[in-house]
Tab-separated table of C-alpha atoms in Angstrom:
chain	number	residue	atom	x	y	z
V	1	MET	CA	51.236	4.856	-54.246
V	2	PRO	CA	52.499	5.485	-50.801
V	3	ALA	CA	50.661	7.999	-48.573
V	4	ASP	CA	53.710	10.182	-48.400
V	5	ALA	CA	53.469	10.783	-52.111
V	6	LEU	CA	50.205	12.766	-51.609
V	7	THR	CA	52.041	15.388	-49.620
V	8	THR	CA	53.088	18.290	-51.776
V	9	SER	CA	55.843	20.631	-50.827
V	10	VAL	CA	54.852	24.271	-51.288
V	11	PRO	CA	57.534	26.848	-50.862
V	12	GLU	CA	56.723	29.313	-48.036
V	13	VAL	CA	57.286	32.930	-48.888
V	14	ASN	CA	58.961	35.069	-46.296
V	15	ASP	CA	57.786	38.648	-46.773
V	16	ASP	CA	60.614	40.136	-44.771
V	17	ALA	CA	63.445	38.410	-46.466
V	18	GLY	CA	61.702	37.601	-49.688
V	19	GLU	CA	62.801	34.030	-49.249
V	20	THR	CA	60.896	30.828	-49.428
V	21	THR	CA	60.989	27.898	-47.034
V	22	ASP	CA	60.288	24.334	-47.821
V	23	ASN	CA	57.585	23.757	-45.097
V	24	PRO	CA	54.909	21.422	-46.385
V	25	VAL	CA	51.167	22.490	-46.098
V	26	VAL	CA	48.731	19.698	-45.319
V	27	PRO	CA	45.322	20.434	-46.851
V	28	SER	CA	42.061	19.676	-44.873
V	29	PRO	CA	40.708	16.285	-45.631
V	30	VAL	CA	37.667	16.234	-47.906
V	31	ARG	CA	34.369	15.551	-45.967
V	32	GLY	CA	32.086	12.807	-47.130
V	33	ASN	CA	28.330	13.160	-47.828
V	34	HIS	CA	27.373	11.448	-44.606
V	35	GLN	CA	29.535	13.826	-42.621
V	36	ILE	CA	27.932	16.854	-44.273
V	37	THR	CA	24.426	15.523	-43.514
V	38	ALA	CA	25.327	14.942	-39.887
V	39	LEU	CA	26.660	18.475	-39.623
V	40	ARG	CA	23.449	19.915	-40.996
V	41	LEU	CA	21.344	17.886	-38.571
V	42	ASP	CA	23.433	19.089	-35.641
V	43	THR	CA	23.003	22.689	-36.761
V	44	TYR	CA	19.211	22.244	-37.166
V	45	GLY	CA	18.905	20.657	-33.738
V	46	ALA	CA	20.820	23.463	-32.108
V	47	THR	CA	18.536	25.987	-33.798
V	48	GLN	CA	15.410	24.150	-32.615
V	49	ASN	CA	16.689	23.927	-29.065
V	50	LYS	CA	17.410	27.620	-29.073
V	51	GLY	CA	13.853	28.339	-30.222
V	52	ALA	CA	12.421	26.128	-27.496
V	53	ASN	CA	14.502	27.874	-24.868
V	54	ASP	CA	13.361	31.230	-26.177
V	55	SER	CA	9.722	30.084	-25.973
V	56	GLU	CA	10.127	29.050	-22.355
V	57	PHE	CA	11.753	32.341	-21.536
V	58	VAL	CA	8.888	34.322	-23.145
V	59	ALA	CA	6.131	32.184	-21.572
V	60	LEU	CA	7.308	32.910	-18.019
V	61	PRO	CA	5.823	36.437	-17.811
V	62	THR	CA	2.548	35.125	-19.288
V	63	THR	CA	2.231	32.544	-16.508
V	64	VAL	CA	2.870	35.156	-13.847
V	65	SER	CA	0.280	37.431	-15.438
V	66	LEU	CA	-2.383	34.690	-15.368
V	67	GLU	CA	-1.714	33.945	-11.707
V	68	THR	CA	-2.050	37.641	-10.879
V	69	LYS	CA	-5.317	37.848	-12.808
V	70	VAL	CA	-6.750	34.802	-11.039
V	71	LYS	CA	-5.804	36.261	-7.654
V	72	GLN	CA	-7.427	39.582	-8.555
V	73	LEU	CA	-10.644	37.897	-9.703
V	74	THR	CA	-10.736	35.805	-6.538
V	75	GLN	CA	-10.488	38.926	-4.381
V	76	GLU	CA	-13.232	40.652	-6.383
V	77	LEU	CA	-15.478	37.610	-6.019
V	78	ALA	CA	-14.922	37.520	-2.251
V	79	THR	CA	-15.729	41.233	-1.988
V	80	LYS	CA	-18.943	40.806	-3.955
V	81	ASN	CA	-19.950	37.818	-1.843
V	82	ASP	CA	-19.495	39.899	1.330
V	83	LEU	CA	-21.564	42.674	-0.207
V	84	LEU	CA	-24.266	40.190	-1.169
V	85	LEU	CA	-24.394	38.850	2.384
V	86	SER	CA	-24.724	42.406	3.739
V	87	HIS	CA	-27.599	43.119	1.358
V	88	GLN	CA	-29.296	39.873	2.354
V	89	ALA	CA	-28.989	40.713	6.056
V	90	LEU	CA	-30.445	44.175	5.433
V	91	LEU	CA	-33.311	42.694	3.422
V	92	ASN	CA	-34.090	40.273	6.250
V	93	GLN	CA	-34.224	43.139	8.756
V	94	VAL	CA	-36.481	45.211	6.502
V	95	GLN	CA	-38.708	42.201	5.890
V	96	GLN	CA	-39.097	41.623	9.616
V	97	ALA	CA	-39.863	45.297	10.229
V	98	ILE	CA	-42.601	45.530	7.587
V	99	THR	CA	-44.253	42.227	8.512
V	100	CYS	CA	-47.346	42.298	10.698
V	101	GLN	CA	-46.684	40.244	13.827
V	102	ILE	CA	-50.309	39.087	13.915
V	103	CYS	CA	-50.959	37.727	10.405
V	104	LEU	CA	-47.268	37.492	9.359
V	105	GLU	CA	-47.983	39.273	6.081
V	106	PHE	CA	-46.647	42.565	4.772
V	107	MET	CA	-48.408	45.575	6.280
V	108	HIS	CA	-49.842	47.078	3.114
V	109	LYS	CA	-52.059	49.263	5.343
V	110	PRO	CA	-49.869	49.935	8.403
V	111	TYR	CA	-51.300	51.772	11.402
V	112	ALA	CA	-49.470	53.073	14.459
V	113	LEU	CA	-50.977	52.795	17.920
V	114	SER	CA	-50.791	55.456	20.605
V	115	PRO	CA	-49.184	55.795	23.086
V	116	CYS	CA	-47.095	52.593	22.728
V	117	GLY	CA	-46.155	53.187	19.077
V	118	HIS	CA	-46.506	49.581	17.896
V	119	LEU	CA	-47.558	48.853	14.315
V	120	ALA	CA	-50.099	46.445	12.878
V	121	CYS	CA	-52.057	46.109	9.668
V	122	TYR	CA	-55.556	47.532	9.464
V	123	ASP	CA	-57.429	44.239	9.051
V	124	CYS	CA	-55.761	42.683	12.082
V	125	LEU	CA	-56.509	45.720	14.242
V	126	VAL	CA	-60.171	45.673	13.239
V	127	GLN	CA	-60.473	41.995	14.178
V	128	TRP	CA	-58.626	42.623	17.436
V	129	PHE	CA	-60.782	45.560	18.499
V	130	LYS	CA	-64.028	43.769	17.551
V	131	ALA	CA	-63.160	40.490	19.260
V	132	PRO	CA	-65.598	39.616	22.071
V	133	PRO	CA	-64.272	39.618	25.646
V	134	PRO	CA	-62.752	36.285	26.720
V	135	ASP	CA	-64.647	36.082	30.009
V	136	ASP	CA	-68.270	36.422	31.040
V	137	ARG	CA	-68.264	40.184	31.003
V	138	PRO	CA	-71.293	41.772	29.386
V	139	ILE	CA	-70.859	42.547	25.709
V	140	ILE	CA	-70.872	46.297	25.238
V	141	PRO	CA	-70.696	48.309	22.011
V	142	VAL	CA	-67.297	48.298	20.353
V	143	THR	CA	-67.056	52.075	20.486
V	144	SER	CA	-67.369	51.943	24.274
V	145	ARG	CA	-64.872	49.169	24.907
V	146	LYS	CA	-61.435	49.656	26.365
V	147	LYS	CA	-59.038	48.969	23.516
V	148	THR	CA	-55.540	47.637	24.047
V	149	CYS	CA	-52.481	47.086	21.905
V	150	PRO	CA	-52.297	43.507	20.575
V	151	HIS	CA	-48.545	43.474	21.251
V	152	CYS	CA	-48.025	45.021	24.704
V	153	ARG	CA	-51.643	45.331	25.961
V	154	ALA	CA	-51.282	49.050	26.626
V	155	VAL	CA	-54.571	50.941	26.548
V	156	ILE	CA	-55.086	52.746	23.238
V	157	ARG	CA	-56.141	56.300	23.943
V	158	ASN	CA	-56.385	57.638	20.389
V	159	ARG	CA	-57.335	56.425	16.962
V	160	PRO	CA	-54.595	54.533	15.117
V	161	ILE	CA	-52.880	56.601	12.443
V	162	GLU	CA	-51.934	55.273	9.014
V	163	ILE	CA	-48.178	55.558	8.348
V	164	TRP	CA	-47.844	56.598	4.711
V	165	GLY	CA	-44.049	56.645	4.582
V	166	PHE	CA	-43.941	53.109	5.971
V	167	LYS	CA	-46.580	52.103	3.448
V	168	ASN	CA	-44.360	53.281	0.579
V	169	ILE	CA	-41.490	51.115	1.857
V	170	VAL	CA	-43.753	48.061	1.891
V	171	GLN	CA	-44.866	48.724	-1.675
V	172	SER	CA	-41.272	49.164	-2.871
V	173	VAL	CA	-40.118	45.890	-1.309
V	174	SER	CA	-43.136	44.040	-2.705
V	175	LYS	CA	-42.403	45.193	-6.255
V	176	THR	CA	-38.843	43.813	-6.178
V	177	ASN	CA	-40.078	40.196	-5.789
V	178	LEU	CA	-37.044	39.511	-3.587
V	179	VAL	CA	-39.173	38.076	-0.785
V	180	ARG	CA	-40.991	34.812	-1.367
V	181	ASN	CA	-44.144	33.364	0.179
V	182	GLN	CA	-45.793	36.748	0.563
V	183	SER	CA	-49.302	37.600	-0.545
V	184	ALA	CA	-49.718	40.105	-3.337
V	185	ALA	CA	-50.514	43.722	-2.581
V	186	PRO	CA	-54.238	44.516	-2.494
V	187	SER	CA	-55.710	45.833	-5.693
V	188	ASP	CA	-56.491	49.508	-6.117
V	189	PRO	CA	-59.851	50.563	-4.672
V	190	PRO	CA	-62.708	51.216	-7.089
V	191	GLU	CA	-63.125	54.717	-8.417
V	192	ASN	CA	-66.494	55.192	-6.722
V	193	GLN	CA	-65.085	54.428	-3.270
V	194	ASN	CA	-65.292	57.245	-0.766
V	195	PHE	CA	-61.693	58.040	0.183
V	196	ASN	CA	-62.923	60.255	3.029
V	197	ALA	CA	-64.716	57.371	4.721
V	198	ASP	CA	-63.856	56.891	8.369
V	199	PRO	CA	-61.752	53.690	8.679
V	200	TRP	CA	-62.603	53.442	12.375
V	201	ALA	CA	-66.338	53.982	12.131
V	202	ASN	CA	-68.253	51.953	14.741
V	203	ILE	CA	-64.942	51.097	16.430
V	204	PHE	CA	-63.731	54.408	17.896
V	205	PRO	CA	-65.943	57.324	18.897
V	206	ARG	CA	-66.459	59.930	16.240
V	207	ILE	CA	-64.279	63.019	16.281
V	208	PRO	CA	-66.500	66.106	16.394
V	209	HIS	CA	-65.798	68.631	13.670
V	210	GLY	CA	-63.973	71.578	15.175
V	211	GLY	CA	-63.834	69.949	18.616
V	212	ARG	CA	-66.214	70.346	21.509
V	213	ASP	CA	-67.393	73.743	22.688
V	214	VAL	CA	-66.214	73.864	26.299
V	215	HIS	CA	-68.841	76.471	27.115
V	216	ASN	CA	-71.672	74.034	26.438
V	217	PRO	CA	-72.505	71.594	29.204
V	218	ALA	CA	-71.450	68.015	28.502
V	219	ARG	CA	-74.083	65.375	27.991
V	220	GLY	CA	-74.443	62.546	30.478
V	221	GLU	CA	-73.523	59.960	27.861
V	222	ASP	CA	-70.219	61.802	27.366
V	223	VAL	CA	-69.232	62.260	31.024
V	224	GLY	CA	-71.150	59.597	32.968
V	225	MET	CA	-73.165	60.065	36.177
V	226	LEU	CA	-72.025	62.607	38.745
V	227	ASP	CA	-72.106	61.004	42.208
V	228	MET	CA	-72.242	63.898	44.678
V	229	GLU	CA	-72.740	61.541	47.643
V	230	ASP	CA	-69.276	60.039	47.038
V	231	GLY	CA	-67.322	63.253	46.785
V	232	GLY	CA	-68.496	64.404	43.364
V	233	ILE	CA	-66.921	61.669	41.262
V	234	TYR	CA	-68.208	60.495	37.911
V	235	ARG	CA	-69.433	56.943	37.540
V	236	CYS	CA	-69.929	54.745	34.497
V	237	LEU	CA	-73.490	54.522	33.223
V	238	THR	CA	-73.010	50.818	32.452
V	239	CYS	CA	-71.322	49.321	35.525
V	240	MET	CA	-71.311	52.291	37.950
V	241	HIS	CA	-67.524	52.120	38.465
V	242	GLU	CA	-65.518	55.287	38.827
V	243	ILE	CA	-64.378	57.146	35.714
V	244	TRP	CA	-60.716	58.175	35.620
V	245	ASN	CA	-59.510	60.476	32.886
V	246	GLY	CA	-62.429	59.614	30.637
V	247	VAL	CA	-62.200	55.804	31.004
V	248	CYS	CA	-64.285	53.590	33.257
V	249	THR	CA	-62.122	51.638	35.694
V	250	GLY	CA	-64.502	48.677	35.517
V	251	CYS	CA	-65.588	47.986	31.954
V	252	GLY	CA	-63.315	50.379	30.092
V	253	CYS	CA	-66.029	52.520	28.561
V	254	GLU	CA	-64.716	55.812	27.241
V	255	TYR	CA	-66.305	59.130	28.115
V	256	PRO	CA	-64.937	61.803	25.773
V	257	GLY	CA	-66.525	64.590	27.775
V	258	HIS	CA	-63.616	64.393	30.226
V	259	ARG	CA	-60.879	64.588	27.613
V	260	HIS	CA	-60.905	68.354	27.113
V	261	HIS	CA	-60.091	68.834	30.805
V	262	GLU	CA	-56.953	66.684	30.642
V	263	ASP	CA	-53.426	67.942	30.431
V	264	ASP	CA	-51.342	65.346	28.571
V	265	ASP	CA	-48.260	66.257	30.589
V	266	ASP	CA	-49.984	65.603	33.916
V	267	VAL	CA	-51.933	62.446	33.111
V	268	ASP	CA	-51.382	59.617	35.563
V	269	LEU	CA	-51.004	56.425	33.542
V	270	GLY	CA	-51.768	54.250	36.545
V	271	TYR	CA	-55.329	53.764	35.354
V	272	LEU	CA	-54.021	51.860	32.343
V	273	VAL	CA	-53.523	48.760	34.503
V	274	ASP	CA	-56.574	46.940	35.734
V	275	ASP	CA	-56.444	47.051	39.529
V	276	PRO	CA	-59.127	45.070	41.393
V	277	SER	CA	-58.617	47.254	44.461
V	278	ALA	CA	-59.992	50.218	42.538
V	279	GLU	CA	-63.435	48.672	42.502
């Protein structure tokens, strides 16, 4: 049958005139199975591509959020590192301040020297004050020796004083275990130990209870020998050198009988330096 025979003439209705026209209508060709399958695959692929594009569009804010979080954490880490370095620098300064410059250990029993104000631990000061003279000078009792600061060599005029506030700082730092290569704090003293014992016994002269009565005449061992032939000066009983402000200018013996006559504001500190011309 010829192809033209498949064309069917359908009369066209004209609503306005109520007439029909003989225009033929060509129906859509019937799709095969393979064409329908291809159409479905195209539709599925378009849907998948749309989902992928949507996923990329949604993931963009997530990526920006992660970058912001990483930047924030990096800044926080840098801030904490700076703070850690500051704490370490402070700890090093505190460690240096509480370390005895003689034994290089923590000053668990710190004492301050007068008038220079330097600090040292008790054991080191005892060894320093009891050390024999380096030259051929006669060995005199420790209580009568001229005592100097182990740091600046200034003459020590008074008994060293224990610094309790400084001692508490040393104990606090020791308990943190932040400083290595330091000896442990000394153990607590036994219960039967006399806490009122003089730590400077046989090293510094005893302090009389209530002070000296200025109305009583001073003993020779406290003031030295009065030399009236040389203008009424006092001389040392050991080496016969002149006594200035309670200290012998030759051997450094101390004569506490002169101390109650001194005015601390008017004391001439020139005698603190050994001057051979004074002999």
